[in-house]
Amino acid sequence: MNFLKGTLAVTLTGLLTACGGGGSKGYYGDTPTTGSTPETPATSTTEQQKFLEDHIKREGSILFGLLNNNDPLTPKGYIDHALDTFGNGVLDLAVNVHKEFIELGENEATKKGFFYLPDCHANDTENTETPDTTEPTTTETTIKQGCYVITGNNIRDLLGDAYTGWKFEVIAEDLKNLQPKEGLEQYIGQTSVIIYENQNKDKNLNNIVVTGKFSYPYRQSWGLDQDTQIRFVTIPNADGSNGGFNIYNDPTSIDGKFYVIQADSSYSVLTNDNPNTPNIEPVTFTVHSTPGTQISSFRIKEDGTQVLDLPSVTAISGQRLENEAPATNAKSIGGSIYIEGKNVLNFLQSQTGSTISYKHVLTVDADGKTATGTVTGTTTKK
């Protein structure tokens, strides 16, 4: 990776060793590093350092700005699959749809695929009981929540060339020849992006929810025939306060745009790129956010600098089967993720001389061992 340089410092704590093993060099190859010797406290050991560093680098090149979805030779790990889906498939999607909606205005937006609902979460249940004729009947009070919604491939039409190859309507035919078939139905459906009205003009049209199903392309090669892959994603339904990804554009931001996730959210990413097994290998991802206590957020500063701050991430988990040295490579990764700089989620598309800085506190559970460490450093594109 001769067009990047950087520094890396790793602090390790709390390694618990048990029997276990299994590697994944056949899948990950020689993962690029940022080039400097990690620093560890006196209580750390070479084994601790190697365990944490190996797993984080294998699973999360995106954490250091080294992920390239369009390069089949760039290995993709659990964190790469999960965080790229969050950054480009959820967060960036919400930001881009909201930006287009605001620029178009409400009237023009309805001509570009949005439709208006005067009550976004109408109660469809009916009282089927026959009222007692001696009792007065009353009309149930309805409090409405208006919103603008865009669904399915209307999203792709709205956003244009940047989303070529994406499908915001996933049908059974898209999932053919994947195995096992059981459970695949949860990936069938369409994406919805919802923008909510509010009687406070400052808050109005600033709350965005992304939910549903979509798929998008990336490149992954094992030196065999196929190097074009598809990620399939399912996000739980949303009611405006929980589920899905509920993202609020805070109008009080003191520096540029400030997007805050309003509730805990999760999704599953289906991958089928490992030729060691005929089966799919899903990856799960959960982002925790509690406004007023501990928030997950994304800021775009006035000078274009971006800040991704996810202080509580759990359940980045899955497995990667290997046959030559039989192993499941099952693992779970969680903790905090912080990246600041230009184009933090697609850093390799940045201009020469661009930099990002990062500080991650991650716990890795793998191979019968657990390690927690702080990873800090910078990466510069040459």
mmCIF file of C-alpha atoms in Angstrom:
data_model
loop_
_atom_site.group_PDB
_atom_site.id
_atom_site.type_symbol
_atom_site.label_atom_id
_atom_site.label_comp_id
_atom_site.label_asym_id
_atom_site.label_seq_id
_atom_site.Cartn_x
_atom_site.Cartn_y
_atom_site.Cartn_z
ATOM 1 C CA MET A 1 0.000 0.000 0.000
ATOM 2 C CA ASN A 2 2.623 2.473 -1.130
ATOM 3 C CA PHE A 3 0.337 5.478 -1.416
ATOM 4 C CA LEU A 4 -0.359 5.659 2.321
ATOM 5 C CA LYS A 5 1.705 6.457 5.330
ATOM 6 C CA GLY A 6 0.825 6.918 8.956
ATOM 7 C CA THR A 7 1.473 6.306 12.600
ATOM 8 C CA LEU A 8 -0.101 3.826 14.956
ATOM 9 C CA ALA A 9 -0.070 3.413 18.719
ATOM 10 C CA VAL A 10 -1.716 0.460 20.446
ATOM 11 C CA THR A 11 -2.342 0.181 24.187
ATOM 12 C CA LEU A 12 -3.462 -3.241 25.399
ATOM 13 C CA THR A 13 -5.217 -4.388 28.550
ATOM 14 C CA GLY A 14 -7.022 -7.408 29.863
ATOM 15 C CA LEU A 15 -6.033 -10.416 27.781
ATOM 16 C CA LEU A 16 -7.538 -13.668 29.022
ATOM 17 C CA THR A 17 -5.956 -16.711 27.418
ATOM 18 C CA ALA A 18 -7.700 -20.060 26.918
ATOM 19 C CA CYS A 19 -7.323 -22.939 24.518
ATOM 20 C CA GLY A 20 -8.310 -22.167 20.946
ATOM 21 C CA GLY A 21 -6.798 -21.205 17.675
ATOM 22 C CA GLY A 22 -7.252 -20.953 13.956
ATOM 23 C CA GLY A 23 -6.079 -18.270 11.605
ATOM 24 C CA SER A 24 -7.373 -16.642 8.488
ATOM 25 C CA LYS A 25 -4.335 -15.613 6.512
ATOM 26 C CA GLY A 26 -5.740 -17.424 3.500
ATOM 27 C CA TYR A 27 -8.649 -14.992 3.485
ATOM 28 C CA TYR A 28 -7.086 -11.791 4.724
ATOM 29 C CA GLY A 29 -3.668 -12.047 3.125
ATOM 30 C CA ASP A 30 -1.004 -9.573 4.225
ATOM 31 C CA THR A 31 -3.139 -6.826 5.732
ATOM 32 C CA PRO A 32 -1.572 -3.366 5.282
ATOM 33 C CA THR A 33 -0.351 -1.543 8.364
ATOM 34 C CA THR A 34 0.204 2.120 9.041
ATOM 35 C CA GLY A 35 3.913 1.638 9.275
ATOM 36 C CA SER A 36 5.181 2.346 12.785
ATOM 37 C CA THR A 37 6.017 0.212 15.795
ATOM 38 C CA PRO A 38 3.116 0.028 18.285
ATOM 39 C CA GLU A 39 3.753 1.263 21.799
ATOM 40 C CA THR A 40 2.544 -0.801 24.762
ATOM 41 C CA PRO A 41 2.719 -0.365 28.530
ATOM 42 C CA ALA A 42 5.019 -2.460 30.714
ATOM 43 C CA THR A 43 2.147 -4.724 31.715
ATOM 44 C CA SER A 44 1.515 -5.697 28.099
ATOM 45 C CA THR A 45 3.097 -8.650 26.333
ATOM 46 C CA THR A 46 4.099 -9.422 22.776
ATOM 47 C CA GLU A 47 1.273 -11.973 22.660
ATOM 48 C CA GLN A 48 -1.286 -9.385 23.769
ATOM 49 C CA GLN A 49 -0.057 -6.886 21.232
ATOM 50 C CA LYS A 50 -0.079 -9.350 18.361
ATOM 51 C CA PHE A 51 -3.510 -10.787 19.205
ATOM 52 C CA LEU A 52 -5.339 -7.467 19.281
ATOM 53 C CA GLU A 53 -3.406 -5.872 16.431
ATOM 54 C CA ASP A 54 -3.835 -8.871 14.120
ATOM 55 C CA HIS A 55 -7.588 -9.135 14.618
ATOM 56 C CA ILE A 56 -8.324 -5.425 14.358
ATOM 57 C CA LYS A 57 -6.267 -5.037 11.179
ATOM 58 C CA ARG A 58 -7.787 -8.158 9.614
ATOM 59 C CA GLU A 59 -11.342 -7.115 10.401
ATOM 60 C CA GLY A 60 -11.241 -3.348 10.079
ATOM 61 C CA SER A 61 -9.066 -1.713 7.441
ATOM 62 C CA ILE A 62 -11.837 0.920 7.255
ATOM 63 C CA LEU A 63 -10.839 1.993 10.780
ATOM 64 C CA PHE A 64 -7.513 3.236 9.387
ATOM 65 C CA GLY A 65 -8.814 4.613 6.089
ATOM 66 C CA LEU A 66 -7.562 1.616 4.104
ATOM 67 C CA LEU A 67 -10.833 0.113 2.837
ATOM 68 C CA ASN A 68 -11.445 0.214 -0.913
ATOM 69 C CA ASN A 69 -14.728 -1.438 -1.898
ATOM 70 C CA ASN A 70 -13.769 -1.140 -5.555
ATOM 71 C CA ASP A 71 -10.484 -3.031 -5.187
ATOM 72 C CA PRO A 72 -10.894 -6.830 -5.228
ATOM 73 C CA LEU A 73 -7.432 -7.249 -3.699
ATOM 74 C CA THR A 74 -8.318 -5.230 -0.567
ATOM 75 C CA PRO A 75 -9.382 -7.757 2.105
ATOM 76 C CA LYS A 76 -12.729 -7.054 3.748
ATOM 77 C CA GLY A 77 -13.267 -8.025 7.388
ATOM 78 C CA TYR A 78 -16.216 -8.004 9.804
ATOM 79 C CA ILE A 79 -15.802 -4.345 10.742
ATOM 80 C CA ASP A 80 -15.337 -3.407 7.078
ATOM 81 C CA HIS A 81 -18.608 -5.076 6.071
ATOM 82 C CA ALA A 82 -20.493 -3.625 9.035
ATOM 83 C CA LEU A 83 -19.095 -0.100 9.182
ATOM 84 C CA ASP A 84 -19.118 0.439 5.412
ATOM 85 C CA THR A 85 -22.785 -0.564 5.388
ATOM 86 C CA PHE A 86 -23.451 1.916 8.193
ATOM 87 C CA GLY A 87 -21.451 4.771 6.674
ATOM 88 C CA ASN A 88 -22.427 4.428 3.034
ATOM 89 C CA GLY A 89 -25.621 2.404 3.223
ATOM 90 C CA VAL A 90 -27.351 4.127 6.142
ATOM 91 C CA LEU A 91 -25.693 7.354 7.244
ATOM 92 C CA ASP A 92 -24.586 8.694 3.859
ATOM 93 C CA LEU A 93 -27.907 7.603 2.369
ATOM 94 C CA ALA A 94 -29.849 9.565 4.998
ATOM 95 C CA VAL A 95 -27.637 12.651 4.541
ATOM 96 C CA ASN A 96 -27.898 12.566 0.739
ATOM 97 C CA VAL A 97 -31.668 12.007 0.617
ATOM 98 C CA HIS A 98 -32.253 14.771 3.172
ATOM 99 C CA LYS A 99 -29.993 17.164 1.253
ATOM 100 C CA GLU A 100 -31.871 16.507 -2.015
ATOM 101 C CA PHE A 101 -35.245 16.928 -0.295
ATOM 102 C CA ILE A 102 -34.314 20.281 1.245
ATOM 103 C CA GLU A 103 -32.846 21.585 -2.006
ATOM 104 C CA LEU A 104 -35.928 20.541 -3.986
ATOM 105 C CA GLY A 105 -38.452 21.870 -1.491
ATOM 106 C CA GLU A 106 -41.605 20.074 -0.431
ATOM 107 C CA ASN A 107 -43.601 20.674 -3.607
ATOM 108 C CA GLU A 108 -40.860 19.683 -6.050
ATOM 109 C CA ALA A 109 -39.871 16.687 -3.902
ATOM 110 C CA THR A 110 -43.281 15.112 -4.454
ATOM 111 C CA LYS A 111 -42.535 15.204 -8.195
ATOM 112 C CA LYS A 112 -39.249 13.333 -7.659
ATOM 113 C CA GLY A 113 -40.566 10.236 -5.878
ATOM 114 C CA PHE A 114 -41.494 11.500 -2.406
ATOM 115 C CA PHE A 115 -45.067 11.149 -1.198
ATOM 116 C CA TYR A 116 -46.716 12.892 1.734
ATOM 117 C CA LEU A 117 -48.500 11.171 4.611
ATOM 118 C CA PRO A 118 -50.561 13.393 6.909
ATOM 119 C CA ASP A 119 -50.345 10.651 9.555
ATOM 120 C CA CYS A 120 -47.133 8.696 9.195
ATOM 121 C CA HIS A 121 -48.041 6.069 11.794
ATOM 122 C CA ALA A 122 -51.791 5.791 11.511
ATOM 123 C CA ASN A 123 -53.522 3.258 13.748
ATOM 124 C CA ASP A 124 -55.214 0.794 11.413
ATOM 125 C CA THR A 125 -56.958 -1.210 14.142
ATOM 126 C CA GLU A 126 -60.713 -0.985 14.465
ATOM 127 C CA ASN A 127 -63.003 -1.590 17.449
ATOM 128 C CA THR A 128 -65.231 -4.442 16.312
ATOM 129 C CA GLU A 129 -67.238 -4.684 19.544
ATOM 130 C CA THR A 130 -70.884 -3.551 19.477
ATOM 131 C CA PRO A 131 -71.374 -0.664 21.920
ATOM 132 C CA ASP A 132 -74.062 -0.873 24.586
ATOM 133 C CA THR A 133 -77.029 1.184 23.377
ATOM 134 C CA THR A 134 -77.369 2.694 26.825
ATOM 135 C CA GLU A 135 -73.866 4.135 26.699
ATOM 136 C CA PRO A 136 -72.860 7.142 24.596
ATOM 137 C CA THR A 137 -70.389 6.487 21.842
ATOM 138 C CA THR A 138 -67.252 8.599 21.593
ATOM 139 C CA THR A 139 -64.915 9.332 18.735
ATOM 140 C CA GLU A 140 -61.315 8.373 19.446
ATOM 141 C CA THR A 141 -58.924 11.311 19.362
ATOM 142 C CA THR A 142 -56.330 11.092 16.612
ATOM 143 C CA ILE A 143 -53.022 12.949 16.928
ATOM 144 C CA LYS A 144 -51.215 12.961 13.626
ATOM 145 C CA GLN A 145 -47.521 12.939 12.727
ATOM 146 C CA GLY A 146 -46.917 14.071 9.142
ATOM 147 C CA CYS A 147 -43.966 12.962 7.040
ATOM 148 C CA TYR A 148 -42.508 12.737 3.561
ATOM 149 C CA VAL A 149 -41.451 9.281 2.385
ATOM 150 C CA ILE A 150 -39.442 7.959 -0.528
ATOM 151 C CA THR A 151 -39.238 4.223 -1.125
ATOM 152 C CA GLY A 152 -37.630 1.581 -3.291
ATOM 153 C CA ASN A 153 -35.746 2.412 -6.435
ATOM 154 C CA ASN A 154 -37.184 5.936 -6.429
ATOM 155 C CA ILE A 155 -34.281 6.548 -4.036
ATOM 156 C CA ARG A 156 -31.770 5.505 -6.676
ATOM 157 C CA ASP A 157 -33.489 7.679 -9.278
ATOM 158 C CA LEU A 158 -33.326 10.646 -6.902
ATOM 159 C CA LEU A 159 -29.640 10.255 -6.064
ATOM 160 C CA GLY A 160 -28.305 9.374 -9.501
ATOM 161 C CA ASP A 161 -25.016 7.862 -10.645
ATOM 162 C CA ALA A 162 -23.432 7.537 -7.203
ATOM 163 C CA TYR A 163 -25.835 4.678 -6.501
ATOM 164 C CA THR A 164 -25.464 2.761 -9.758
ATOM 165 C CA GLY A 165 -25.656 -0.956 -8.982
ATOM 166 C CA TRP A 166 -27.615 -0.449 -5.760
ATOM 167 C CA LYS A 167 -31.047 -2.025 -5.347
ATOM 168 C CA PHE A 168 -33.502 -0.501 -2.920
ATOM 169 C CA GLU A 169 -36.087 -3.151 -3.820
ATOM 170 C CA VAL A 170 -34.815 -6.656 -3.089
ATOM 171 C CA ILE A 171 -36.903 -9.518 -4.512
ATOM 172 C CA ALA A 172 -36.618 -13.290 -4.211
ATOM 173 C CA GLU A 173 -34.888 -13.501 -7.599
ATOM 174 C CA ASP A 174 -32.022 -11.379 -6.240
ATOM 175 C CA LEU A 175 -31.375 -14.016 -3.569
ATOM 176 C CA LYS A 176 -31.457 -17.073 -5.809
ATOM 177 C CA ASN A 177 -28.692 -19.674 -5.452
ATOM 178 C CA LEU A 178 -27.785 -18.549 -1.950
ATOM 179 C CA GLN A 179 -27.717 -21.190 0.740
ATOM 180 C CA PRO A 180 -29.093 -22.096 3.113
ATOM 181 C CA LYS A 181 -32.447 -20.760 1.913
ATOM 182 C CA GLU A 182 -33.857 -20.659 5.429
ATOM 183 C CA GLY A 183 -34.015 -17.108 6.758
ATOM 184 C CA LEU A 184 -33.316 -15.376 3.445
ATOM 185 C CA GLU A 185 -36.866 -14.025 3.321
ATOM 186 C CA GLN A 186 -35.881 -11.416 5.921
ATOM 187 C CA TYR A 187 -33.743 -9.738 3.242
ATOM 188 C CA ILE A 188 -36.688 -9.339 0.824
ATOM 189 C CA GLY A 189 -38.362 -5.922 0.781
ATOM 190 C CA GLN A 190 -37.642 -2.295 0.039
ATOM 191 C CA THR A 191 -35.904 0.663 1.611
ATOM 192 C CA SER A 192 -37.826 3.608 3.035
ATOM 193 C CA VAL A 193 -36.368 6.993 3.910
ATOM 194 C CA ILE A 194 -38.758 9.049 6.049
ATOM 195 C CA ILE A 195 -38.474 12.787 6.784
ATOM 196 C CA TYR A 196 -40.729 14.003 9.608
ATOM 197 C CA GLU A 197 -42.658 17.209 10.019
ATOM 198 C CA ASN A 198 -42.551 19.138 13.297
ATOM 199 C CA GLN A 199 -44.620 22.136 14.441
ATOM 200 C CA ASN A 200 -41.392 23.799 15.608
ATOM 201 C CA LYS A 201 -39.956 25.359 12.435
ATOM 202 C CA ASP A 202 -36.379 24.762 13.583
ATOM 203 C CA LYS A 203 -37.009 21.033 14.022
ATOM 204 C CA ASN A 204 -39.259 20.688 10.996
ATOM 205 C CA LEU A 205 -38.046 18.192 8.349
ATOM 206 C CA ASN A 206 -34.792 17.514 10.217
ATOM 207 C CA ASN A 207 -35.599 14.032 11.559
ATOM 208 C CA ILE A 208 -34.707 11.255 9.093
ATOM 209 C CA VAL A 209 -35.304 7.506 9.413
ATOM 210 C CA VAL A 210 -33.793 4.824 7.172
ATOM 211 C CA THR A 211 -35.300 1.356 7.342
ATOM 212 C CA GLY A 212 -35.941 -1.720 5.187
ATOM 213 C CA LYS A 213 -33.856 -3.817 2.779
ATOM 214 C CA PHE A 214 -31.290 -2.993 0.137
ATOM 215 C CA SER A 215 -28.251 -4.424 -1.647
ATOM 216 C CA TYR A 216 -25.106 -2.880 -3.053
ATOM 217 C CA PRO A 217 -21.923 -3.984 -4.850
ATOM 218 C CA TYR A 218 -18.337 -4.292 -3.672
ATOM 219 C CA ARG A 219 -15.234 -6.096 -4.931
ATOM 220 C CA GLN A 220 -13.624 -9.131 -3.291
ATOM 221 C CA SER A 221 -11.281 -11.676 -4.906
ATOM 222 C CA TRP A 222 -9.652 -14.893 -3.777
ATOM 223 C CA GLY A 223 -7.671 -15.245 -6.975
ATOM 224 C CA LEU A 224 -10.445 -17.469 -8.376
ATOM 225 C CA ASP A 225 -13.220 -16.558 -10.816
ATOM 226 C CA GLN A 226 -15.442 -14.088 -9.019
ATOM 227 C CA ASP A 227 -14.391 -10.651 -7.831
ATOM 228 C CA THR A 228 -17.738 -8.834 -7.912
ATOM 229 C CA GLN A 229 -19.856 -9.339 -4.795
ATOM 230 C CA ILE A 230 -23.133 -8.086 -3.351
ATOM 231 C CA ARG A 231 -23.948 -7.181 0.244
ATOM 232 C CA PHE A 232 -27.591 -7.691 1.244
ATOM 233 C CA VAL A 233 -28.793 -5.649 4.225
ATOM 234 C CA THR A 234 -31.870 -5.785 6.434
ATOM 235 C CA ILE A 235 -32.731 -2.999 8.906
ATOM 236 C CA PRO A 236 -35.653 -3.424 11.339
ATOM 237 C CA ASN A 237 -38.828 -1.426 10.833
ATOM 238 C CA ALA A 238 -39.075 2.009 12.422
ATOM 239 C CA ASP A 239 -41.856 3.941 14.137
ATOM 240 C CA GLY A 240 -40.017 7.256 14.310
ATOM 241 C CA SER A 241 -38.579 6.781 17.795
ATOM 242 C CA ASN A 242 -37.008 3.338 17.725
ATOM 243 C CA GLY A 243 -36.052 0.705 15.204
ATOM 244 C CA GLY A 244 -34.415 1.488 11.884
ATOM 245 C CA PHE A 245 -31.854 4.254 11.953
ATOM 246 C CA ASN A 246 -33.351 7.466 13.300
ATOM 247 C CA ILE A 247 -30.984 10.354 12.470
ATOM 248 C CA TYR A 248 -31.569 13.987 13.508
ATOM 249 C CA ASN A 249 -29.989 16.967 11.773
ATOM 250 C CA ASP A 250 -29.352 19.211 14.782
ATOM 251 C CA PRO A 251 -30.050 22.824 13.654
ATOM 252 C CA THR A 252 -28.149 24.241 16.657
ATOM 253 C CA SER A 253 -24.813 22.871 15.423
ATOM 254 C CA ILE A 254 -21.986 25.349 16.046
ATOM 255 C CA ASP A 255 -19.859 24.012 13.176
ATOM 256 C CA GLY A 256 -21.457 22.685 10.007
ATOM 257 C CA LYS A 257 -23.939 19.825 9.895
ATOM 258 C CA PHE A 258 -24.354 17.641 12.974
ATOM 259 C CA TYR A 259 -26.281 14.374 12.623
ATOM 260 C CA VAL A 260 -27.210 12.551 15.838
ATOM 261 C CA ILE A 261 -28.564 8.988 16.019
ATOM 262 C CA GLN A 262 -31.660 9.070 18.213
ATOM 263 C CA ALA A 263 -31.948 5.461 19.413
ATOM 264 C CA ASP A 264 -30.210 2.092 19.477
ATOM 265 C CA SER A 265 -30.239 0.593 15.986
ATOM 266 C CA SER A 266 -28.986 -2.583 14.355
ATOM 267 C CA TYR A 267 -28.917 -4.492 11.107
ATOM 268 C CA SER A 268 -27.643 -7.662 9.480
ATOM 269 C CA VAL A 269 -25.296 -7.732 6.476
ATOM 270 C CA LEU A 270 -25.325 -10.887 4.371
ATOM 271 C CA THR A 271 -22.049 -11.780 2.639
ATOM 272 C CA ASN A 272 -21.364 -14.665 0.249
ATOM 273 C CA ASP A 273 -17.728 -14.052 -0.677
ATOM 274 C CA ASN A 274 -15.892 -16.877 1.122
ATOM 275 C CA PRO A 275 -15.185 -19.862 -1.193
ATOM 276 C CA ASN A 276 -14.223 -22.027 1.802
ATOM 277 C CA THR A 277 -17.947 -22.640 2.361
ATOM 278 C CA PRO A 278 -21.047 -22.835 0.136
ATOM 279 C CA ASN A 279 -23.038 -20.991 2.814
ATOM 280 C CA ILE A 280 -23.662 -17.317 3.385
ATOM 281 C CA GLU A 281 -21.908 -15.647 6.337
ATOM 282 C CA PRO A 282 -24.005 -12.831 7.877
ATOM 283 C CA VAL A 283 -22.444 -10.076 9.983
ATOM 284 C CA THR A 284 -24.457 -8.224 12.637
ATOM 285 C CA PHE A 285 -23.918 -4.634 13.766
ATOM 286 C CA THR A 286 -25.506 -2.599 16.563
ATOM 287 C CA VAL A 287 -24.998 1.117 17.267
ATOM 288 C CA HIS A 288 -26.060 2.423 20.685
ATOM 289 C CA SER A 289 -27.092 6.034 21.161
ATOM 290 C CA THR A 290 -28.902 7.788 24.012
ATOM 291 C CA PRO A 291 -29.339 11.538 23.438
ATOM 292 C CA GLY A 292 -28.396 13.492 26.540
ATOM 293 C CA THR A 293 -26.207 10.671 27.821
ATOM 294 C CA GLN A 294 -24.026 9.044 25.178
ATOM 295 C CA ILE A 295 -24.667 9.846 21.527
ATOM 296 C CA SER A 296 -23.489 8.378 18.263
ATOM 297 C CA SER A 297 -23.005 11.144 15.722
ATOM 298 C CA PHE A 298 -21.595 12.315 12.402
ATOM 299 C CA ARG A 299 -20.427 15.901 11.865
ATOM 300 C CA ILE A 300 -19.549 17.645 8.608
ATOM 301 C CA LYS A 301 -17.674 20.818 9.565
ATOM 302 C CA GLU A 302 -17.780 24.046 7.585
ATOM 303 C CA ASP A 303 -14.278 23.341 6.220
ATOM 304 C CA GLY A 304 -15.358 19.894 5.015
ATOM 305 C CA THR A 305 -13.739 17.937 7.849
ATOM 306 C CA GLN A 306 -15.844 14.969 8.929
ATOM 307 C CA VAL A 307 -16.089 13.418 12.394
ATOM 308 C CA LEU A 308 -17.586 9.963 12.953
ATOM 309 C CA ASP A 309 -18.065 9.301 16.684
ATOM 310 C CA LEU A 310 -19.604 5.963 17.723
ATOM 311 C CA PRO A 311 -18.911 5.624 21.466
ATOM 312 C CA SER A 312 -20.802 2.360 21.943
ATOM 313 C CA VAL A 313 -20.809 -0.289 19.227
ATOM 314 C CA THR A 314 -21.606 -3.937 19.931
ATOM 315 C CA ALA A 315 -22.335 -7.152 18.144
ATOM 316 C CA ILE A 316 -19.975 -6.837 15.206
ATOM 317 C CA SER A 317 -19.969 -10.594 14.968
ATOM 318 C CA GLY A 318 -19.854 -13.452 12.524
ATOM 319 C CA GLN A 319 -17.620 -16.256 11.326
ATOM 320 C CA ARG A 320 -15.268 -16.959 8.441
ATOM 321 C CA LEU A 321 -14.819 -20.670 7.763
ATOM 322 C CA GLU A 322 -11.434 -22.019 6.714
ATOM 323 C CA ASN A 323 -10.605 -25.540 5.529
ATOM 324 C CA GLU A 324 -6.840 -25.885 5.033
ATOM 325 C CA ALA A 325 -6.321 -25.384 8.763
ATOM 326 C CA PRO A 326 -9.915 -26.058 9.890
ATOM 327 C CA ALA A 327 -11.342 -23.122 11.830
ATOM 328 C CA THR A 328 -14.590 -21.184 12.118
ATOM 329 C CA ASN A 329 -12.810 -17.895 12.910
ATOM 330 C CA ALA A 330 -15.913 -16.897 14.895
ATOM 331 C CA LYS A 331 -15.426 -13.617 16.699
ATOM 332 C CA SER A 332 -17.190 -10.633 18.201
ATOM 333 C CA ILE A 333 -15.886 -7.069 18.289
ATOM 334 C CA GLY A 334 -17.261 -4.041 20.129
ATOM 335 C CA GLY A 335 -16.260 -0.775 21.764
ATOM 336 C CA SER A 336 -15.895 2.805 20.520
ATOM 337 C CA ILE A 337 -14.965 4.104 17.067
ATOM 338 C CA TYR A 338 -13.737 7.642 16.341
ATOM 339 C CA ILE A 339 -12.436 8.907 12.982
ATOM 340 C CA GLU A 340 -11.792 12.532 11.982
ATOM 341 C CA GLY A 341 -10.586 14.002 8.703
ATOM 342 C CA LYS A 342 -11.499 14.309 5.059
ATOM 343 C CA ASN A 343 -13.859 11.706 3.653
ATOM 344 C CA VAL A 344 -13.562 9.460 6.703
ATOM 345 C CA LEU A 345 -15.633 6.569 5.333
ATOM 346 C CA ASN A 346 -14.176 6.632 1.815
ATOM 347 C CA PHE A 347 -10.702 7.932 2.556
ATOM 348 C CA LEU A 348 -9.004 6.385 -0.480
ATOM 349 C CA GLN A 349 -11.100 8.696 -2.663
ATOM 350 C CA SER A 350 -9.527 11.739 -0.956
ATOM 351 C CA GLN A 351 -7.020 14.067 -2.567
ATOM 352 C CA THR A 352 -3.296 13.565 -2.146
ATOM 353 C CA GLY A 353 -2.107 14.933 1.175
ATOM 354 C CA SER A 354 -5.415 14.343 2.927
ATOM 355 C CA THR A 355 -5.221 12.876 6.421
ATOM 356 C CA ILE A 356 -7.466 11.192 8.932
ATOM 357 C CA SER A 357 -6.874 10.638 12.629
ATOM 358 C CA TYR A 358 -8.467 7.882 14.652
ATOM 359 C CA LYS A 359 -8.911 6.693 18.204
ATOM 360 C CA HIS A 360 -10.673 3.382 18.772
ATOM 361 C CA VAL A 361 -11.183 1.471 22.001
ATOM 362 C CA LEU A 362 -12.119 -2.058 20.963
ATOM 363 C CA THR A 363 -12.641 -5.440 22.582
ATOM 364 C CA VAL A 364 -12.018 -8.548 20.492
ATOM 365 C CA ASP A 365 -13.384 -11.970 21.461
ATOM 366 C CA ALA A 366 -11.837 -14.654 19.270
ATOM 367 C CA ASP A 367 -9.958 -17.934 19.453
ATOM 368 C CA GLY A 368 -10.965 -18.413 23.082
ATOM 369 C CA LYS A 369 -9.320 -15.120 24.051
ATOM 370 C CA THR A 370 -10.466 -11.599 24.905
ATOM 371 C CA ALA A 371 -8.429 -8.418 24.585
ATOM 372 C CA THR A 372 -9.279 -4.740 24.953
ATOM 373 C CA GLY A 373 -7.072 -2.026 23.516
ATOM 374 C CA THR A 374 -6.845 1.598 22.440
ATOM 375 C CA VAL A 375 -5.684 2.236 18.874
ATOM 376 C CA THR A 376 -4.693 5.773 17.889
ATOM 377 C CA GLY A 377 -2.889 7.238 14.921
ATOM 378 C CA THR A 378 -3.090 9.070 11.603
ATOM 379 C CA THR A 379 -3.136 8.039 7.961
ATOM 380 C CA THR A 380 -2.032 10.265 5.069
ATOM 381 C CA LYS A 381 -2.774 9.693 1.418
ATOM 382 C CA LYS A 382 0.338 10.256 -0.685
#
